[in-house]
XYZ file of C-alpha atoms in Angstrom:
678
model
C 34.053 117.518 113.270
C 31.441 116.545 110.571
C 33.123 113.182 110.123
C 33.129 112.696 113.978
C 29.419 113.381 113.917
C 28.708 111.105 111.078
C 30.635 108.284 112.969
C 28.387 108.818 115.905
C 25.157 108.258 114.075
C 23.216 105.035 114.454
C 24.030 102.931 111.356
C 21.048 101.972 109.221
C 22.840 98.670 108.612
C 25.723 97.063 110.493
C 27.437 93.825 109.552
C 30.049 92.393 111.788
C 32.023 89.367 111.215
C 29.555 87.761 108.775
C 30.394 84.209 107.619
C 28.168 82.005 105.438
C 28.566 78.485 104.822
C 27.172 75.623 102.964
C 25.253 73.538 105.339
C 26.967 70.365 106.483
C 30.304 71.599 104.864
C 32.165 72.977 107.854
C 35.473 71.981 106.674
C 35.178 73.703 103.327
C 36.069 77.381 102.690
C 33.068 79.616 103.701
C 31.365 81.300 100.936
C 31.413 84.596 102.718
C 34.097 85.038 105.481
C 34.495 87.594 108.254
C 32.765 90.453 106.327
C 32.293 93.772 108.103
C 30.220 96.644 106.618
C 28.450 99.619 107.924
C 25.864 101.920 106.144
C 24.768 105.211 107.872
C 21.832 107.378 107.060
C 21.748 109.011 103.804
C 24.787 107.007 102.702
C 25.272 104.702 99.768
C 27.945 101.884 99.991
C 28.913 100.118 96.890
C 30.074 96.366 96.962
C 32.176 95.240 94.038
C 34.097 92.237 92.886
C 34.048 89.441 90.167
C 30.925 86.987 89.780
C 31.101 84.415 92.712
C 32.908 86.918 95.052
C 30.007 86.826 97.654
C 28.293 90.230 96.840
C 24.892 88.784 96.388
C 25.318 86.285 99.209
C 25.922 89.266 101.674
C 22.806 90.947 100.218
C 20.770 87.771 100.686
C 21.962 87.474 104.122
C 20.762 91.139 104.957
C 17.521 90.116 103.528
C 17.369 86.969 105.547
C 16.757 85.177 102.135
C 19.574 82.846 101.880
C 19.154 79.527 99.842
C 17.971 76.499 101.675
C 21.602 74.881 101.564
C 23.129 78.128 103.063
C 23.452 79.302 106.674
C 24.959 82.155 108.607
C 27.836 80.476 110.556
C 29.021 83.551 112.316
C 28.603 87.172 112.791
C 25.544 89.598 113.022
C 23.522 91.822 110.979
C 21.666 94.724 112.742
C 19.100 97.275 111.360
C 18.972 100.664 112.897
C 20.997 99.649 115.774
C 18.776 97.348 117.491
C 16.765 95.043 114.975
C 18.639 91.694 114.499
C 17.697 90.851 111.032
C 18.090 87.041 111.450
C 15.005 87.157 113.802
C 13.129 90.296 112.251
C 9.534 89.767 111.121
C 9.013 89.422 107.647
C 6.903 92.600 107.328
C 10.224 94.628 107.715
C 11.315 93.368 104.484
C 9.453 95.262 101.582
C 8.418 98.163 103.857
C 11.796 99.388 105.747
C 14.012 97.193 103.777
C 13.633 96.942 100.149
C 15.341 95.000 97.353
C 15.884 95.316 93.583
C 16.897 92.023 92.174
C 19.550 91.358 89.540
C 17.189 89.747 87.111
C 13.984 91.966 86.643
C 12.205 89.184 84.630
C 12.654 86.654 87.352
C 11.423 89.207 90.051
C 8.309 89.959 88.164
C 5.330 87.718 87.836
C 5.250 86.837 84.155
C 1.200 86.291 84.028
C 0.293 89.198 86.371
C 0.012 92.742 84.897
C 2.342 95.415 86.223
C -0.384 97.416 87.815
C -1.659 94.492 89.937
C 1.779 93.630 91.145
C 2.693 97.176 92.077
C -0.766 97.516 93.878
C -0.084 94.408 96.111
C 2.633 95.823 98.125
C 0.926 99.177 98.363
C -2.261 97.806 99.623
C -0.697 95.275 101.822
C 1.993 97.746 103.571
C 0.290 100.939 103.444
C -3.463 99.759 103.453
C -4.324 102.076 100.258
C -7.519 101.526 98.463
C -7.439 100.113 94.695
C -7.922 103.613 93.480
C -5.077 105.186 95.854
C -2.822 102.333 94.976
C -3.084 102.867 91.112
C -2.539 106.704 91.584
C 0.424 105.907 93.619
C 1.846 103.405 91.205
C 1.457 105.896 88.324
C 3.603 108.446 90.449
C 6.164 106.009 91.125
C 6.353 104.951 87.352
C 6.896 108.761 86.474
C 9.593 109.134 89.203
C 11.557 106.320 87.588
C 11.279 108.105 84.051
C 8.807 105.641 82.505
C 6.753 106.981 79.657
C 2.901 106.453 79.573
C 2.604 105.052 83.029
C -1.074 104.285 82.758
C -0.515 102.015 79.877
C 2.561 100.311 81.617
C 0.241 99.271 84.435
C -1.914 97.296 81.996
C 1.133 95.495 80.312
C 2.471 92.091 81.140
C 6.217 91.902 81.913
C 7.236 90.297 78.908
C 5.679 93.190 76.759
C 8.348 95.582 78.352
C 11.953 96.011 77.254
C 14.670 94.879 79.746
C 15.515 98.443 80.804
C 11.739 99.148 81.491
C 11.446 96.050 83.472
C 14.395 97.154 85.683
C 12.723 100.563 86.273
C 9.371 98.887 87.130
C 11.381 96.918 89.797
C 12.957 100.059 91.184
C 9.547 101.721 91.499
C 8.069 98.838 93.412
C 11.182 98.892 95.798
C 10.467 102.594 96.551
C 6.721 102.163 96.932
C 6.679 101.980 100.817
C 9.438 104.715 101.431
C 12.063 102.253 102.772
C 14.935 103.036 105.053
C 17.492 100.734 103.267
C 17.464 99.989 99.600
C 19.350 96.936 98.497
C 20.266 97.187 94.777
C 21.623 94.065 93.192
C 22.926 95.146 89.589
C 20.152 97.717 89.379
C 21.463 99.193 86.099
C 22.017 95.993 84.225
C 19.349 96.384 81.609
C 19.456 100.263 81.312
C 21.003 102.170 78.418
C 23.524 104.976 79.362
C 20.992 107.856 79.307
C 18.534 106.122 81.466
C 21.234 104.828 83.786
C 22.374 108.441 84.272
C 19.101 109.518 84.971
C 18.257 106.604 87.473
C 21.402 107.113 89.279
C 20.604 110.865 89.476
C 17.311 109.924 90.882
C 18.691 107.610 93.286
C 21.042 110.221 94.633
C 18.168 112.498 95.248
C 16.194 109.959 96.974
C 19.167 109.359 99.110
C 19.108 112.880 100.198
C 15.401 113.743 100.262
C 13.951 110.480 101.525
C 16.766 109.795 104.190
C 17.394 106.602 102.183
C 20.390 104.381 102.751
C 21.773 102.257 99.860
C 23.607 98.927 99.567
C 24.642 99.014 95.819
C 26.044 95.510 94.414
C 27.358 96.286 90.873
C 29.897 95.168 88.297
C 29.525 98.691 86.889
C 32.132 100.629 88.113
C 31.035 103.978 86.645
C 27.503 103.449 88.551
C 29.451 102.842 91.708
C 31.608 105.945 91.210
C 28.489 107.961 90.547
C 26.310 106.963 93.362
C 28.404 105.296 96.124
C 29.967 107.455 99.011
C 32.027 104.417 100.128
C 33.140 101.113 98.500
C 34.021 97.732 99.481
C 35.781 95.316 97.202
C 35.252 91.536 97.683
C 37.088 88.653 96.419
C 36.666 84.986 97.273
C 34.193 85.595 100.071
C 36.211 88.273 101.853
C 36.475 92.056 101.898
C 39.932 92.766 100.635
C 39.817 96.551 100.370
C 37.401 99.499 101.444
C 37.312 103.201 101.669
C 35.935 106.418 100.363
C 34.700 105.946 96.641
C 36.668 108.594 94.842
C 40.086 108.007 96.704
C 39.750 103.992 96.381
C 38.953 104.042 92.666
C 41.960 106.498 92.046
C 44.509 105.201 94.471
C 43.706 101.364 95.041
C 45.769 99.591 97.677
C 45.199 96.182 96.560
C 46.288 94.615 93.204
C 43.015 92.958 92.602
C 41.319 96.290 92.769
C 44.014 97.675 90.435
C 43.326 94.938 87.930
C 39.516 95.415 88.084
C 39.996 99.119 87.136
C 42.534 98.262 84.368
C 39.825 96.174 82.630
C 37.173 99.069 82.358
C 36.911 100.439 78.952
C 36.597 104.290 78.397
C 34.975 106.292 75.847
C 38.136 108.505 75.364
C 41.633 107.106 74.621
C 42.995 103.710 73.269
C 44.787 102.180 76.194
C 44.931 98.496 76.494
C 42.633 96.630 78.860
C 43.859 94.301 81.435
C 42.864 90.614 80.989
C 43.762 89.294 84.686
C 44.914 85.595 84.869
C 41.992 83.191 85.400
C 41.670 81.455 88.776
C 42.626 77.967 87.780
C 42.425 76.133 91.002
C 40.237 76.412 94.223
C 40.684 79.208 96.502
C 43.473 78.461 99.093
C 42.294 78.280 102.775
C 45.119 80.242 104.111
C 46.759 83.443 102.960
C 45.704 85.696 100.195
C 43.200 84.062 98.050
C 44.239 86.343 94.991
C 47.868 85.358 95.062
C 47.747 82.646 92.317
C 46.547 85.355 89.977
C 48.702 88.196 91.263
C 51.771 89.434 89.418
C 53.128 91.100 92.641
C 52.728 88.008 94.946
C 55.561 87.533 97.422
C 56.307 84.607 99.946
C 54.394 86.308 102.606
C 51.146 86.321 100.747
C 50.877 82.520 101.354
C 50.394 83.300 105.169
C 49.302 86.852 105.461
C 46.053 88.471 104.514
C 45.646 90.724 107.600
C 43.906 94.053 107.376
C 46.055 97.114 106.934
C 45.268 100.871 106.829
C 47.314 102.447 104.197
C 45.560 105.801 104.598
C 42.818 107.423 106.677
C 39.402 105.447 106.309
C 41.203 102.887 104.055
C 41.561 99.192 104.682
C 43.391 96.563 102.482
C 44.257 93.041 102.934
C 47.538 93.245 100.825
C 50.870 92.793 102.038
C 52.034 95.368 99.599
C 49.223 97.871 100.314
C 51.392 100.735 101.232
C 53.534 100.565 98.107
C 50.092 100.314 96.093
C 48.685 103.175 97.895
C 51.772 105.341 97.414
C 51.388 105.060 93.652
C 53.081 101.799 92.529
C 51.174 100.638 89.480
C 53.253 97.833 87.545
C 52.913 98.157 83.747
C 50.399 95.554 82.301
C 50.598 94.056 78.913
C 46.847 94.699 78.071
C 44.446 92.443 76.453
C 45.160 92.754 72.952
C 41.890 94.537 72.039
C 44.198 97.347 71.085
C 45.734 98.063 68.612
C 42.537 97.630 66.714
C 41.489 94.570 64.689
C 42.421 94.580 61.018
C 39.521 95.648 58.676
C 36.994 93.192 57.447
C 36.283 93.218 53.666
C 33.363 95.336 53.034
C 31.408 93.132 50.622
C 31.576 89.832 52.263
C 28.141 89.810 53.754
C 26.590 86.986 55.846
C 23.194 88.524 56.860
C 21.384 91.450 55.010
C 18.377 93.090 56.505
C 16.556 95.591 54.480
C 13.453 97.722 54.994
C 12.185 95.517 57.934
C 9.174 96.921 59.681
C 7.349 95.313 62.745
C 4.470 96.441 64.901
C 3.132 94.823 68.173
C -0.566 94.296 67.462
C -2.987 91.747 68.525
C -4.466 91.195 65.010
C -3.215 91.686 61.525
C -5.916 94.261 61.027
C -4.424 96.477 63.871
C -0.924 96.309 62.518
C -1.641 99.335 60.119
C -2.360 101.616 62.966
C -0.176 100.385 65.686
C 2.914 102.214 66.481
C 5.817 100.625 64.733
C 8.607 98.946 66.891
C 10.900 98.751 63.911
C 10.428 101.215 60.867
C 12.045 100.220 57.520
C 15.374 99.235 59.312
C 18.350 97.819 57.352
C 21.702 96.660 58.313
C 24.335 94.104 57.078
C 26.322 91.673 59.189
C 29.856 90.858 57.452
C 31.935 87.739 57.538
C 34.162 87.804 60.616
C 32.869 91.210 61.774
C 30.945 92.543 64.839
C 28.073 94.821 64.255
C 26.829 96.702 67.236
C 23.138 97.743 67.627
C 22.902 100.711 70.023
C 20.037 102.871 71.361
C 18.113 103.454 74.492
C 15.439 100.943 76.116
C 12.562 100.545 73.827
C 14.356 101.408 70.625
C 13.656 98.077 68.893
C 16.990 96.318 69.475
C 15.636 93.227 71.059
C 12.770 92.975 68.597
C 15.162 93.003 65.723
C 17.293 90.194 67.283
C 13.997 88.065 67.810
C 13.311 88.737 64.131
C 16.602 87.503 62.993
C 16.465 84.325 64.767
C 13.012 83.611 63.751
C 11.094 84.071 67.038
C 8.662 86.643 65.251
C 8.125 87.481 61.625
C 8.463 90.761 60.150
C 5.352 92.454 58.700
C 7.481 93.678 55.862
C 10.984 93.708 54.332
C 13.788 91.211 53.786
C 16.114 89.083 56.076
C 18.590 87.154 54.026
C 21.074 84.646 55.163
C 23.531 84.595 52.294
C 21.375 83.177 49.562
C 18.346 82.174 51.766
C 15.383 84.539 52.332
C 14.130 84.090 55.818
C 11.601 86.769 56.363
C 8.570 84.595 54.651
C 9.369 81.506 56.593
C 6.813 80.537 59.187
C 9.350 78.476 61.004
C 13.014 77.982 60.414
C 14.289 74.522 59.474
C 16.875 72.988 61.816
C 19.736 73.929 59.598
C 18.907 77.545 59.583
C 18.546 77.243 63.364
C 22.066 75.880 63.682
C 23.418 78.712 61.393
C 21.920 81.498 63.544
C 22.254 81.406 67.371
C 21.289 83.899 69.986
C 22.299 84.653 73.652
C 19.194 86.280 75.168
C 19.099 89.452 77.460
C 17.205 87.504 80.028
C 19.606 84.495 80.031
C 18.193 83.116 83.225
C 14.805 82.737 81.575
C 16.155 80.891 78.586
C 18.062 78.300 80.648
C 16.006 75.478 82.410
C 16.551 76.131 86.146
C 16.525 72.433 87.036
C 18.700 71.160 84.331
C 22.484 70.757 84.896
C 24.917 72.695 82.895
C 26.069 69.486 81.239
C 22.616 68.820 79.726
C 22.488 72.457 78.362
C 25.870 72.380 76.712
C 25.302 68.791 75.377
C 21.840 69.751 73.756
C 23.522 71.506 70.605
C 25.558 68.430 69.826
C 22.606 66.058 70.240
C 20.299 68.238 68.367
C 22.442 69.112 65.328
C 25.068 66.317 65.156
C 23.047 63.365 66.789
C 25.871 62.504 69.361
C 27.107 63.384 72.726
C 30.083 65.835 73.201
C 33.360 64.696 74.355
C 35.085 66.016 77.592
C 37.630 67.879 75.519
C 34.790 69.627 73.441
C 33.096 70.793 76.681
C 36.244 72.030 78.087
C 36.993 73.953 74.943
C 33.534 75.512 75.286
C 33.985 76.427 78.872
C 37.583 77.739 79.196
C 37.426 80.759 76.973
C 34.473 82.077 78.801
C 36.189 81.548 82.226
C 34.385 78.493 83.504
C 35.765 75.318 84.914
C 34.585 71.826 84.021
C 33.403 71.051 87.560
C 30.723 73.506 86.995
C 29.056 70.905 84.525
C 26.995 69.016 87.410
C 25.573 72.189 88.765
C 22.020 73.054 88.111
C 21.262 76.425 86.431
C 19.552 77.883 89.609
C 22.742 77.199 91.622
C 24.890 79.382 89.100
C 25.467 83.039 89.618
C 24.048 85.467 87.056
C 27.342 85.911 85.472
C 27.862 82.136 85.255
C 24.350 81.637 83.564
C 25.258 84.226 80.996
C 28.540 82.422 80.134
C 26.734 79.154 80.003
C 24.317 80.715 77.463
C 27.126 82.094 75.289
C 29.047 78.677 75.366
C 25.885 76.914 74.264
C 25.191 79.279 71.593
C 28.715 78.987 70.067
C 28.695 75.147 70.212
C 26.914 74.529 66.874
C 29.536 76.850 65.322
C 26.830 79.321 63.806
C 27.327 81.769 60.922
C 25.566 84.465 62.831
C 25.591 84.831 66.651
C 23.122 87.393 68.053
C 24.235 88.741 71.352
C 21.420 90.431 73.198
C 23.191 92.243 76.158
C 25.529 89.284 76.417
C 27.865 91.208 78.641
C 25.259 92.674 81.078
C 25.754 90.403 84.009
C 29.601 89.847 83.759
C 31.883 91.678 85.995
C 34.507 93.896 84.303
C 37.572 91.539 84.265
C 35.369 88.604 82.854
C 34.164 91.048 80.126
C 37.551 91.446 78.834
C 37.992 87.727 78.678
C 34.734 87.208 76.796
C 35.429 90.194 74.447
C 38.811 88.739 73.412
C 37.062 85.289 72.954
C 34.414 86.937 70.701
C 37.029 88.777 68.628
C 39.180 85.634 68.217
C 36.074 83.410 67.447
C 34.659 85.867 64.777
C 38.169 86.289 62.944
C 38.899 82.644 63.108
C 35.577 80.992 62.204
C 34.439 83.785 59.777
C 31.087 84.104 61.593
C 29.353 87.436 61.917
C 28.243 88.717 65.318
C 25.326 91.110 66.009
C 26.032 92.752 69.517
C 22.941 94.373 71.048
C 24.123 96.472 74.033
C 24.031 99.606 75.938
C 27.595 99.653 76.852
C 29.243 102.197 74.497
C 32.677 101.984 75.713
C 32.630 98.199 74.809
C 31.102 98.894 71.444
C 34.231 101.348 70.817
C 36.585 98.392 71.721
C 34.681 95.383 69.944
C 32.537 96.574 66.931
C 33.583 96.933 63.419
C 30.187 98.464 62.367
C 27.476 100.353 64.419
C 23.792 101.052 63.937
C 21.837 103.463 66.017
C 18.239 102.955 66.592
C 15.633 105.604 68.036
C 12.286 104.203 68.591
C 12.516 101.619 65.689
C 14.251 104.132 63.135
C 17.815 103.794 62.116
C 19.156 107.250 62.349
C 22.804 106.692 61.936
C 25.148 103.914 60.954
C 28.812 103.345 59.980
C 32.254 102.109 60.975
C 32.740 102.278 64.653
C 36.086 104.334 64.540
C 34.223 107.045 62.503
C 30.643 106.866 64.110
C 31.956 107.869 67.672
C 34.001 110.912 66.197
C 32.063 114.178 65.220
C 29.985 114.744 63.344
C 27.104 112.171 64.523
C 23.513 112.283 64.751
C 22.201 114.457 67.662
C 20.395 111.312 69.047
C 23.890 109.369 69.059
C 25.220 112.469 70.692
C 22.705 111.950 73.608
C 24.023 108.451 74.027
C 27.640 109.535 73.847
C 26.931 112.438 76.252
C 25.373 110.017 78.838
C 28.353 107.543 78.649
C 30.822 110.110 79.067
C 28.765 111.516 81.987
C 28.997 108.406 83.739
C 32.697 108.303 83.201
C 32.887 111.706 85.131
C 33.473 113.943 82.157
C 31.738 117.408 82.404
C 29.807 118.729 79.436
C 30.485 122.244 78.479
C 26.602 122.755 78.439
C 24.680 120.960 81.163
C 21.230 121.752 79.504
C 21.669 119.515 76.652
C 19.767 116.225 76.347
C 17.925 116.311 79.657
C 14.411 116.608 78.392
C 14.032 112.939 77.637
C 16.247 111.235 80.526
C 15.953 113.667 83.577
C 12.622 115.505 83.912
C 10.373 112.587 84.163
C 8.699 113.119 80.716
C 9.478 111.122 77.524
C 8.895 112.973 74.216
C 5.907 111.764 72.300
C 6.610 109.699 69.119
C 6.964 112.201 66.027
C 4.325 111.097 63.410
C 5.820 113.614 60.859
C 9.296 114.983 59.962
C 12.316 113.545 61.862
C 11.217 111.115 64.515
C 13.718 112.677 66.983
C 12.508 116.268 66.660
C 10.241 116.130 69.819
C 13.444 115.492 71.926
C 16.327 117.174 69.933
C 17.759 120.482 71.265
C 19.301 121.211 67.885
C 15.987 121.171 66.052
C 15.720 123.504 62.952
C 12.363 124.855 63.573
C 9.432 123.572 61.236
C 11.816 121.907 58.845
C 12.484 119.039 61.348
C 8.937 118.865 62.300
C 7.438 118.485 58.781
C 10.085 117.039 56.455
C 11.778 113.613 56.796
C 15.585 113.974 57.157
C 17.790 113.290 54.182
C 20.360 110.600 54.206
C 23.863 112.127 54.409
C 27.131 110.375 53.759
C 30.207 111.653 55.583
C 32.292 109.090 53.683
C 33.754 105.652 54.505
C 30.346 104.225 54.609
C 29.112 106.480 57.352
C 25.544 107.823 57.003
C 23.508 110.187 59.219
C 19.755 110.977 58.693
C 19.693 114.541 59.728
C 18.686 118.199 58.322
C 21.353 119.877 60.157
C 24.578 120.465 57.874
C 27.466 118.028 58.622
C 29.956 120.926 58.981
C 27.726 122.616 61.480
C 27.140 119.454 63.360
C 30.899 118.599 63.646
C 31.784 122.297 64.814
C 29.313 122.319 67.675
C 30.064 118.679 68.699
C 33.782 119.017 68.919
C 33.445 121.981 71.396
C 30.680 120.284 73.621
C 33.131 118.789 76.302
C 35.557 120.256 78.657
C 38.058 118.209 80.718
C 36.353 116.287 83.534
């Protein structure tokens, strides 16, 4: 009866038969074709699929904000039953329908302070006074778990970390109490702990504010945590839909199975599935996925009709009933397991020791300013991948920028083999060639009006004084899953995932000694992450280059990294080989990150009161000036000892070190008993 009552409710959003075409290209395959989607009050619907599947186009059609060269060629989009969004007044967008964009830096005005940007919508839509708007803005920033909200209002966007920028955008979207929230990759820049807290917040808002949510995401853990129902898109069509828990556990389309098989886990060593690449254009008839499908039969060339393999389930697969019934063919995996052979421990390419940095307007203010990095050290070995993990604002991106010479450390050493870099005012061209970076905000690092060819040809012209050959360009594009015909497209015409892969291809073109990857997977779908991960492994081993992987994604760290360094507010609290760092014992702060990553995968902690003060209660612990930097947020604190004395460096063996007062045997004992089966 409850399901029948829900079905009778007027949908907040109703999409029927939506098709989107390129203007003047009626004979080509539509970008979006015949999409149906319904979102009811207090319901969240997830839209998943690879880059280019049409997810963001559906969202932009809902917002009536399609690119100038696109048009809705068929179908309708209705809001609250009666409002046709194609003819709705613009005032409805931002007040009743709010949007969180995929790239927060592009969504925020780079020269306008956060407080002014937040106040604009509050004063325009809610007619608040400047004082009321400021007070409301502080409430919203507190609500999305941002520390020191009053100071953030005075900051410019570039002064915030990627995760902080993302939370500001979420706060701005919630400002006018919308009925529908369109979230396009809302967790892209968030660490696991913040992501878990934000998803928890969104779930609360969904209930308490009568909020409906359209969640577009590559992050299947986020979709599983928040969405009530899921629609899977491929080549502009919905290929499968149904209740979230059932669809993710019993997929009825081979494409969905492949997506789920490409998701790494915090537990277990199962191989990841590397789905075949789409070599040719999508066919106009039949199942568009058939050229990549290992289960394709003759009927797939003509038949992509919807089927209902179960209650509330739809699938466009001729073998839907078999798959729904449990048929799951054995896949060969992606060769990310068994693990890579070890790298010689002493063959270092880049060595960082005692590096400190503080953001200050003048040199005199550096001494009293809080340190973004405090005596940090790490080594990047030849042919190895070193992961740098920690929550937003821990100093990861700051260290990445220091390494590539965009900023200078206030103290410490950065050595590239025999060359000291810390004292250089500007890196010479040869050093720039040897150290390359893929930025977290890749859209901001690629000129929007330039073609992909121009961007990829730049390293050849700059470092080798020549133009690249077609085969060289193909060798750069193919490993990251891009076709050569993309070369003539401008950056603004590419999806977020395509831009990120162009940035990666450009950074590998000069064959650097050190490649810094700042959230280089954040905009990639799960299947493309496996392809790029395999490429990075092969490239690091074959070329002998060292990689620094700055990321929030701990499951991929387990699969990729040889070494891991954990940062907490600029302090390196733990480091060591990947296979030992994630096994007990580990630092209590590392434990918070692992706890959150497992929580996103559905595992249930034995104690639910652990590690929630920082992430879930809307308050962030102050920076400790004495003792252990983490003691203000640590639930395992040993009284005044942790408050007054700096923690000793303890070695567990095999190069694994932890800076903690707690005896290692005690840490190991309590951590091994922390989780129950999820």
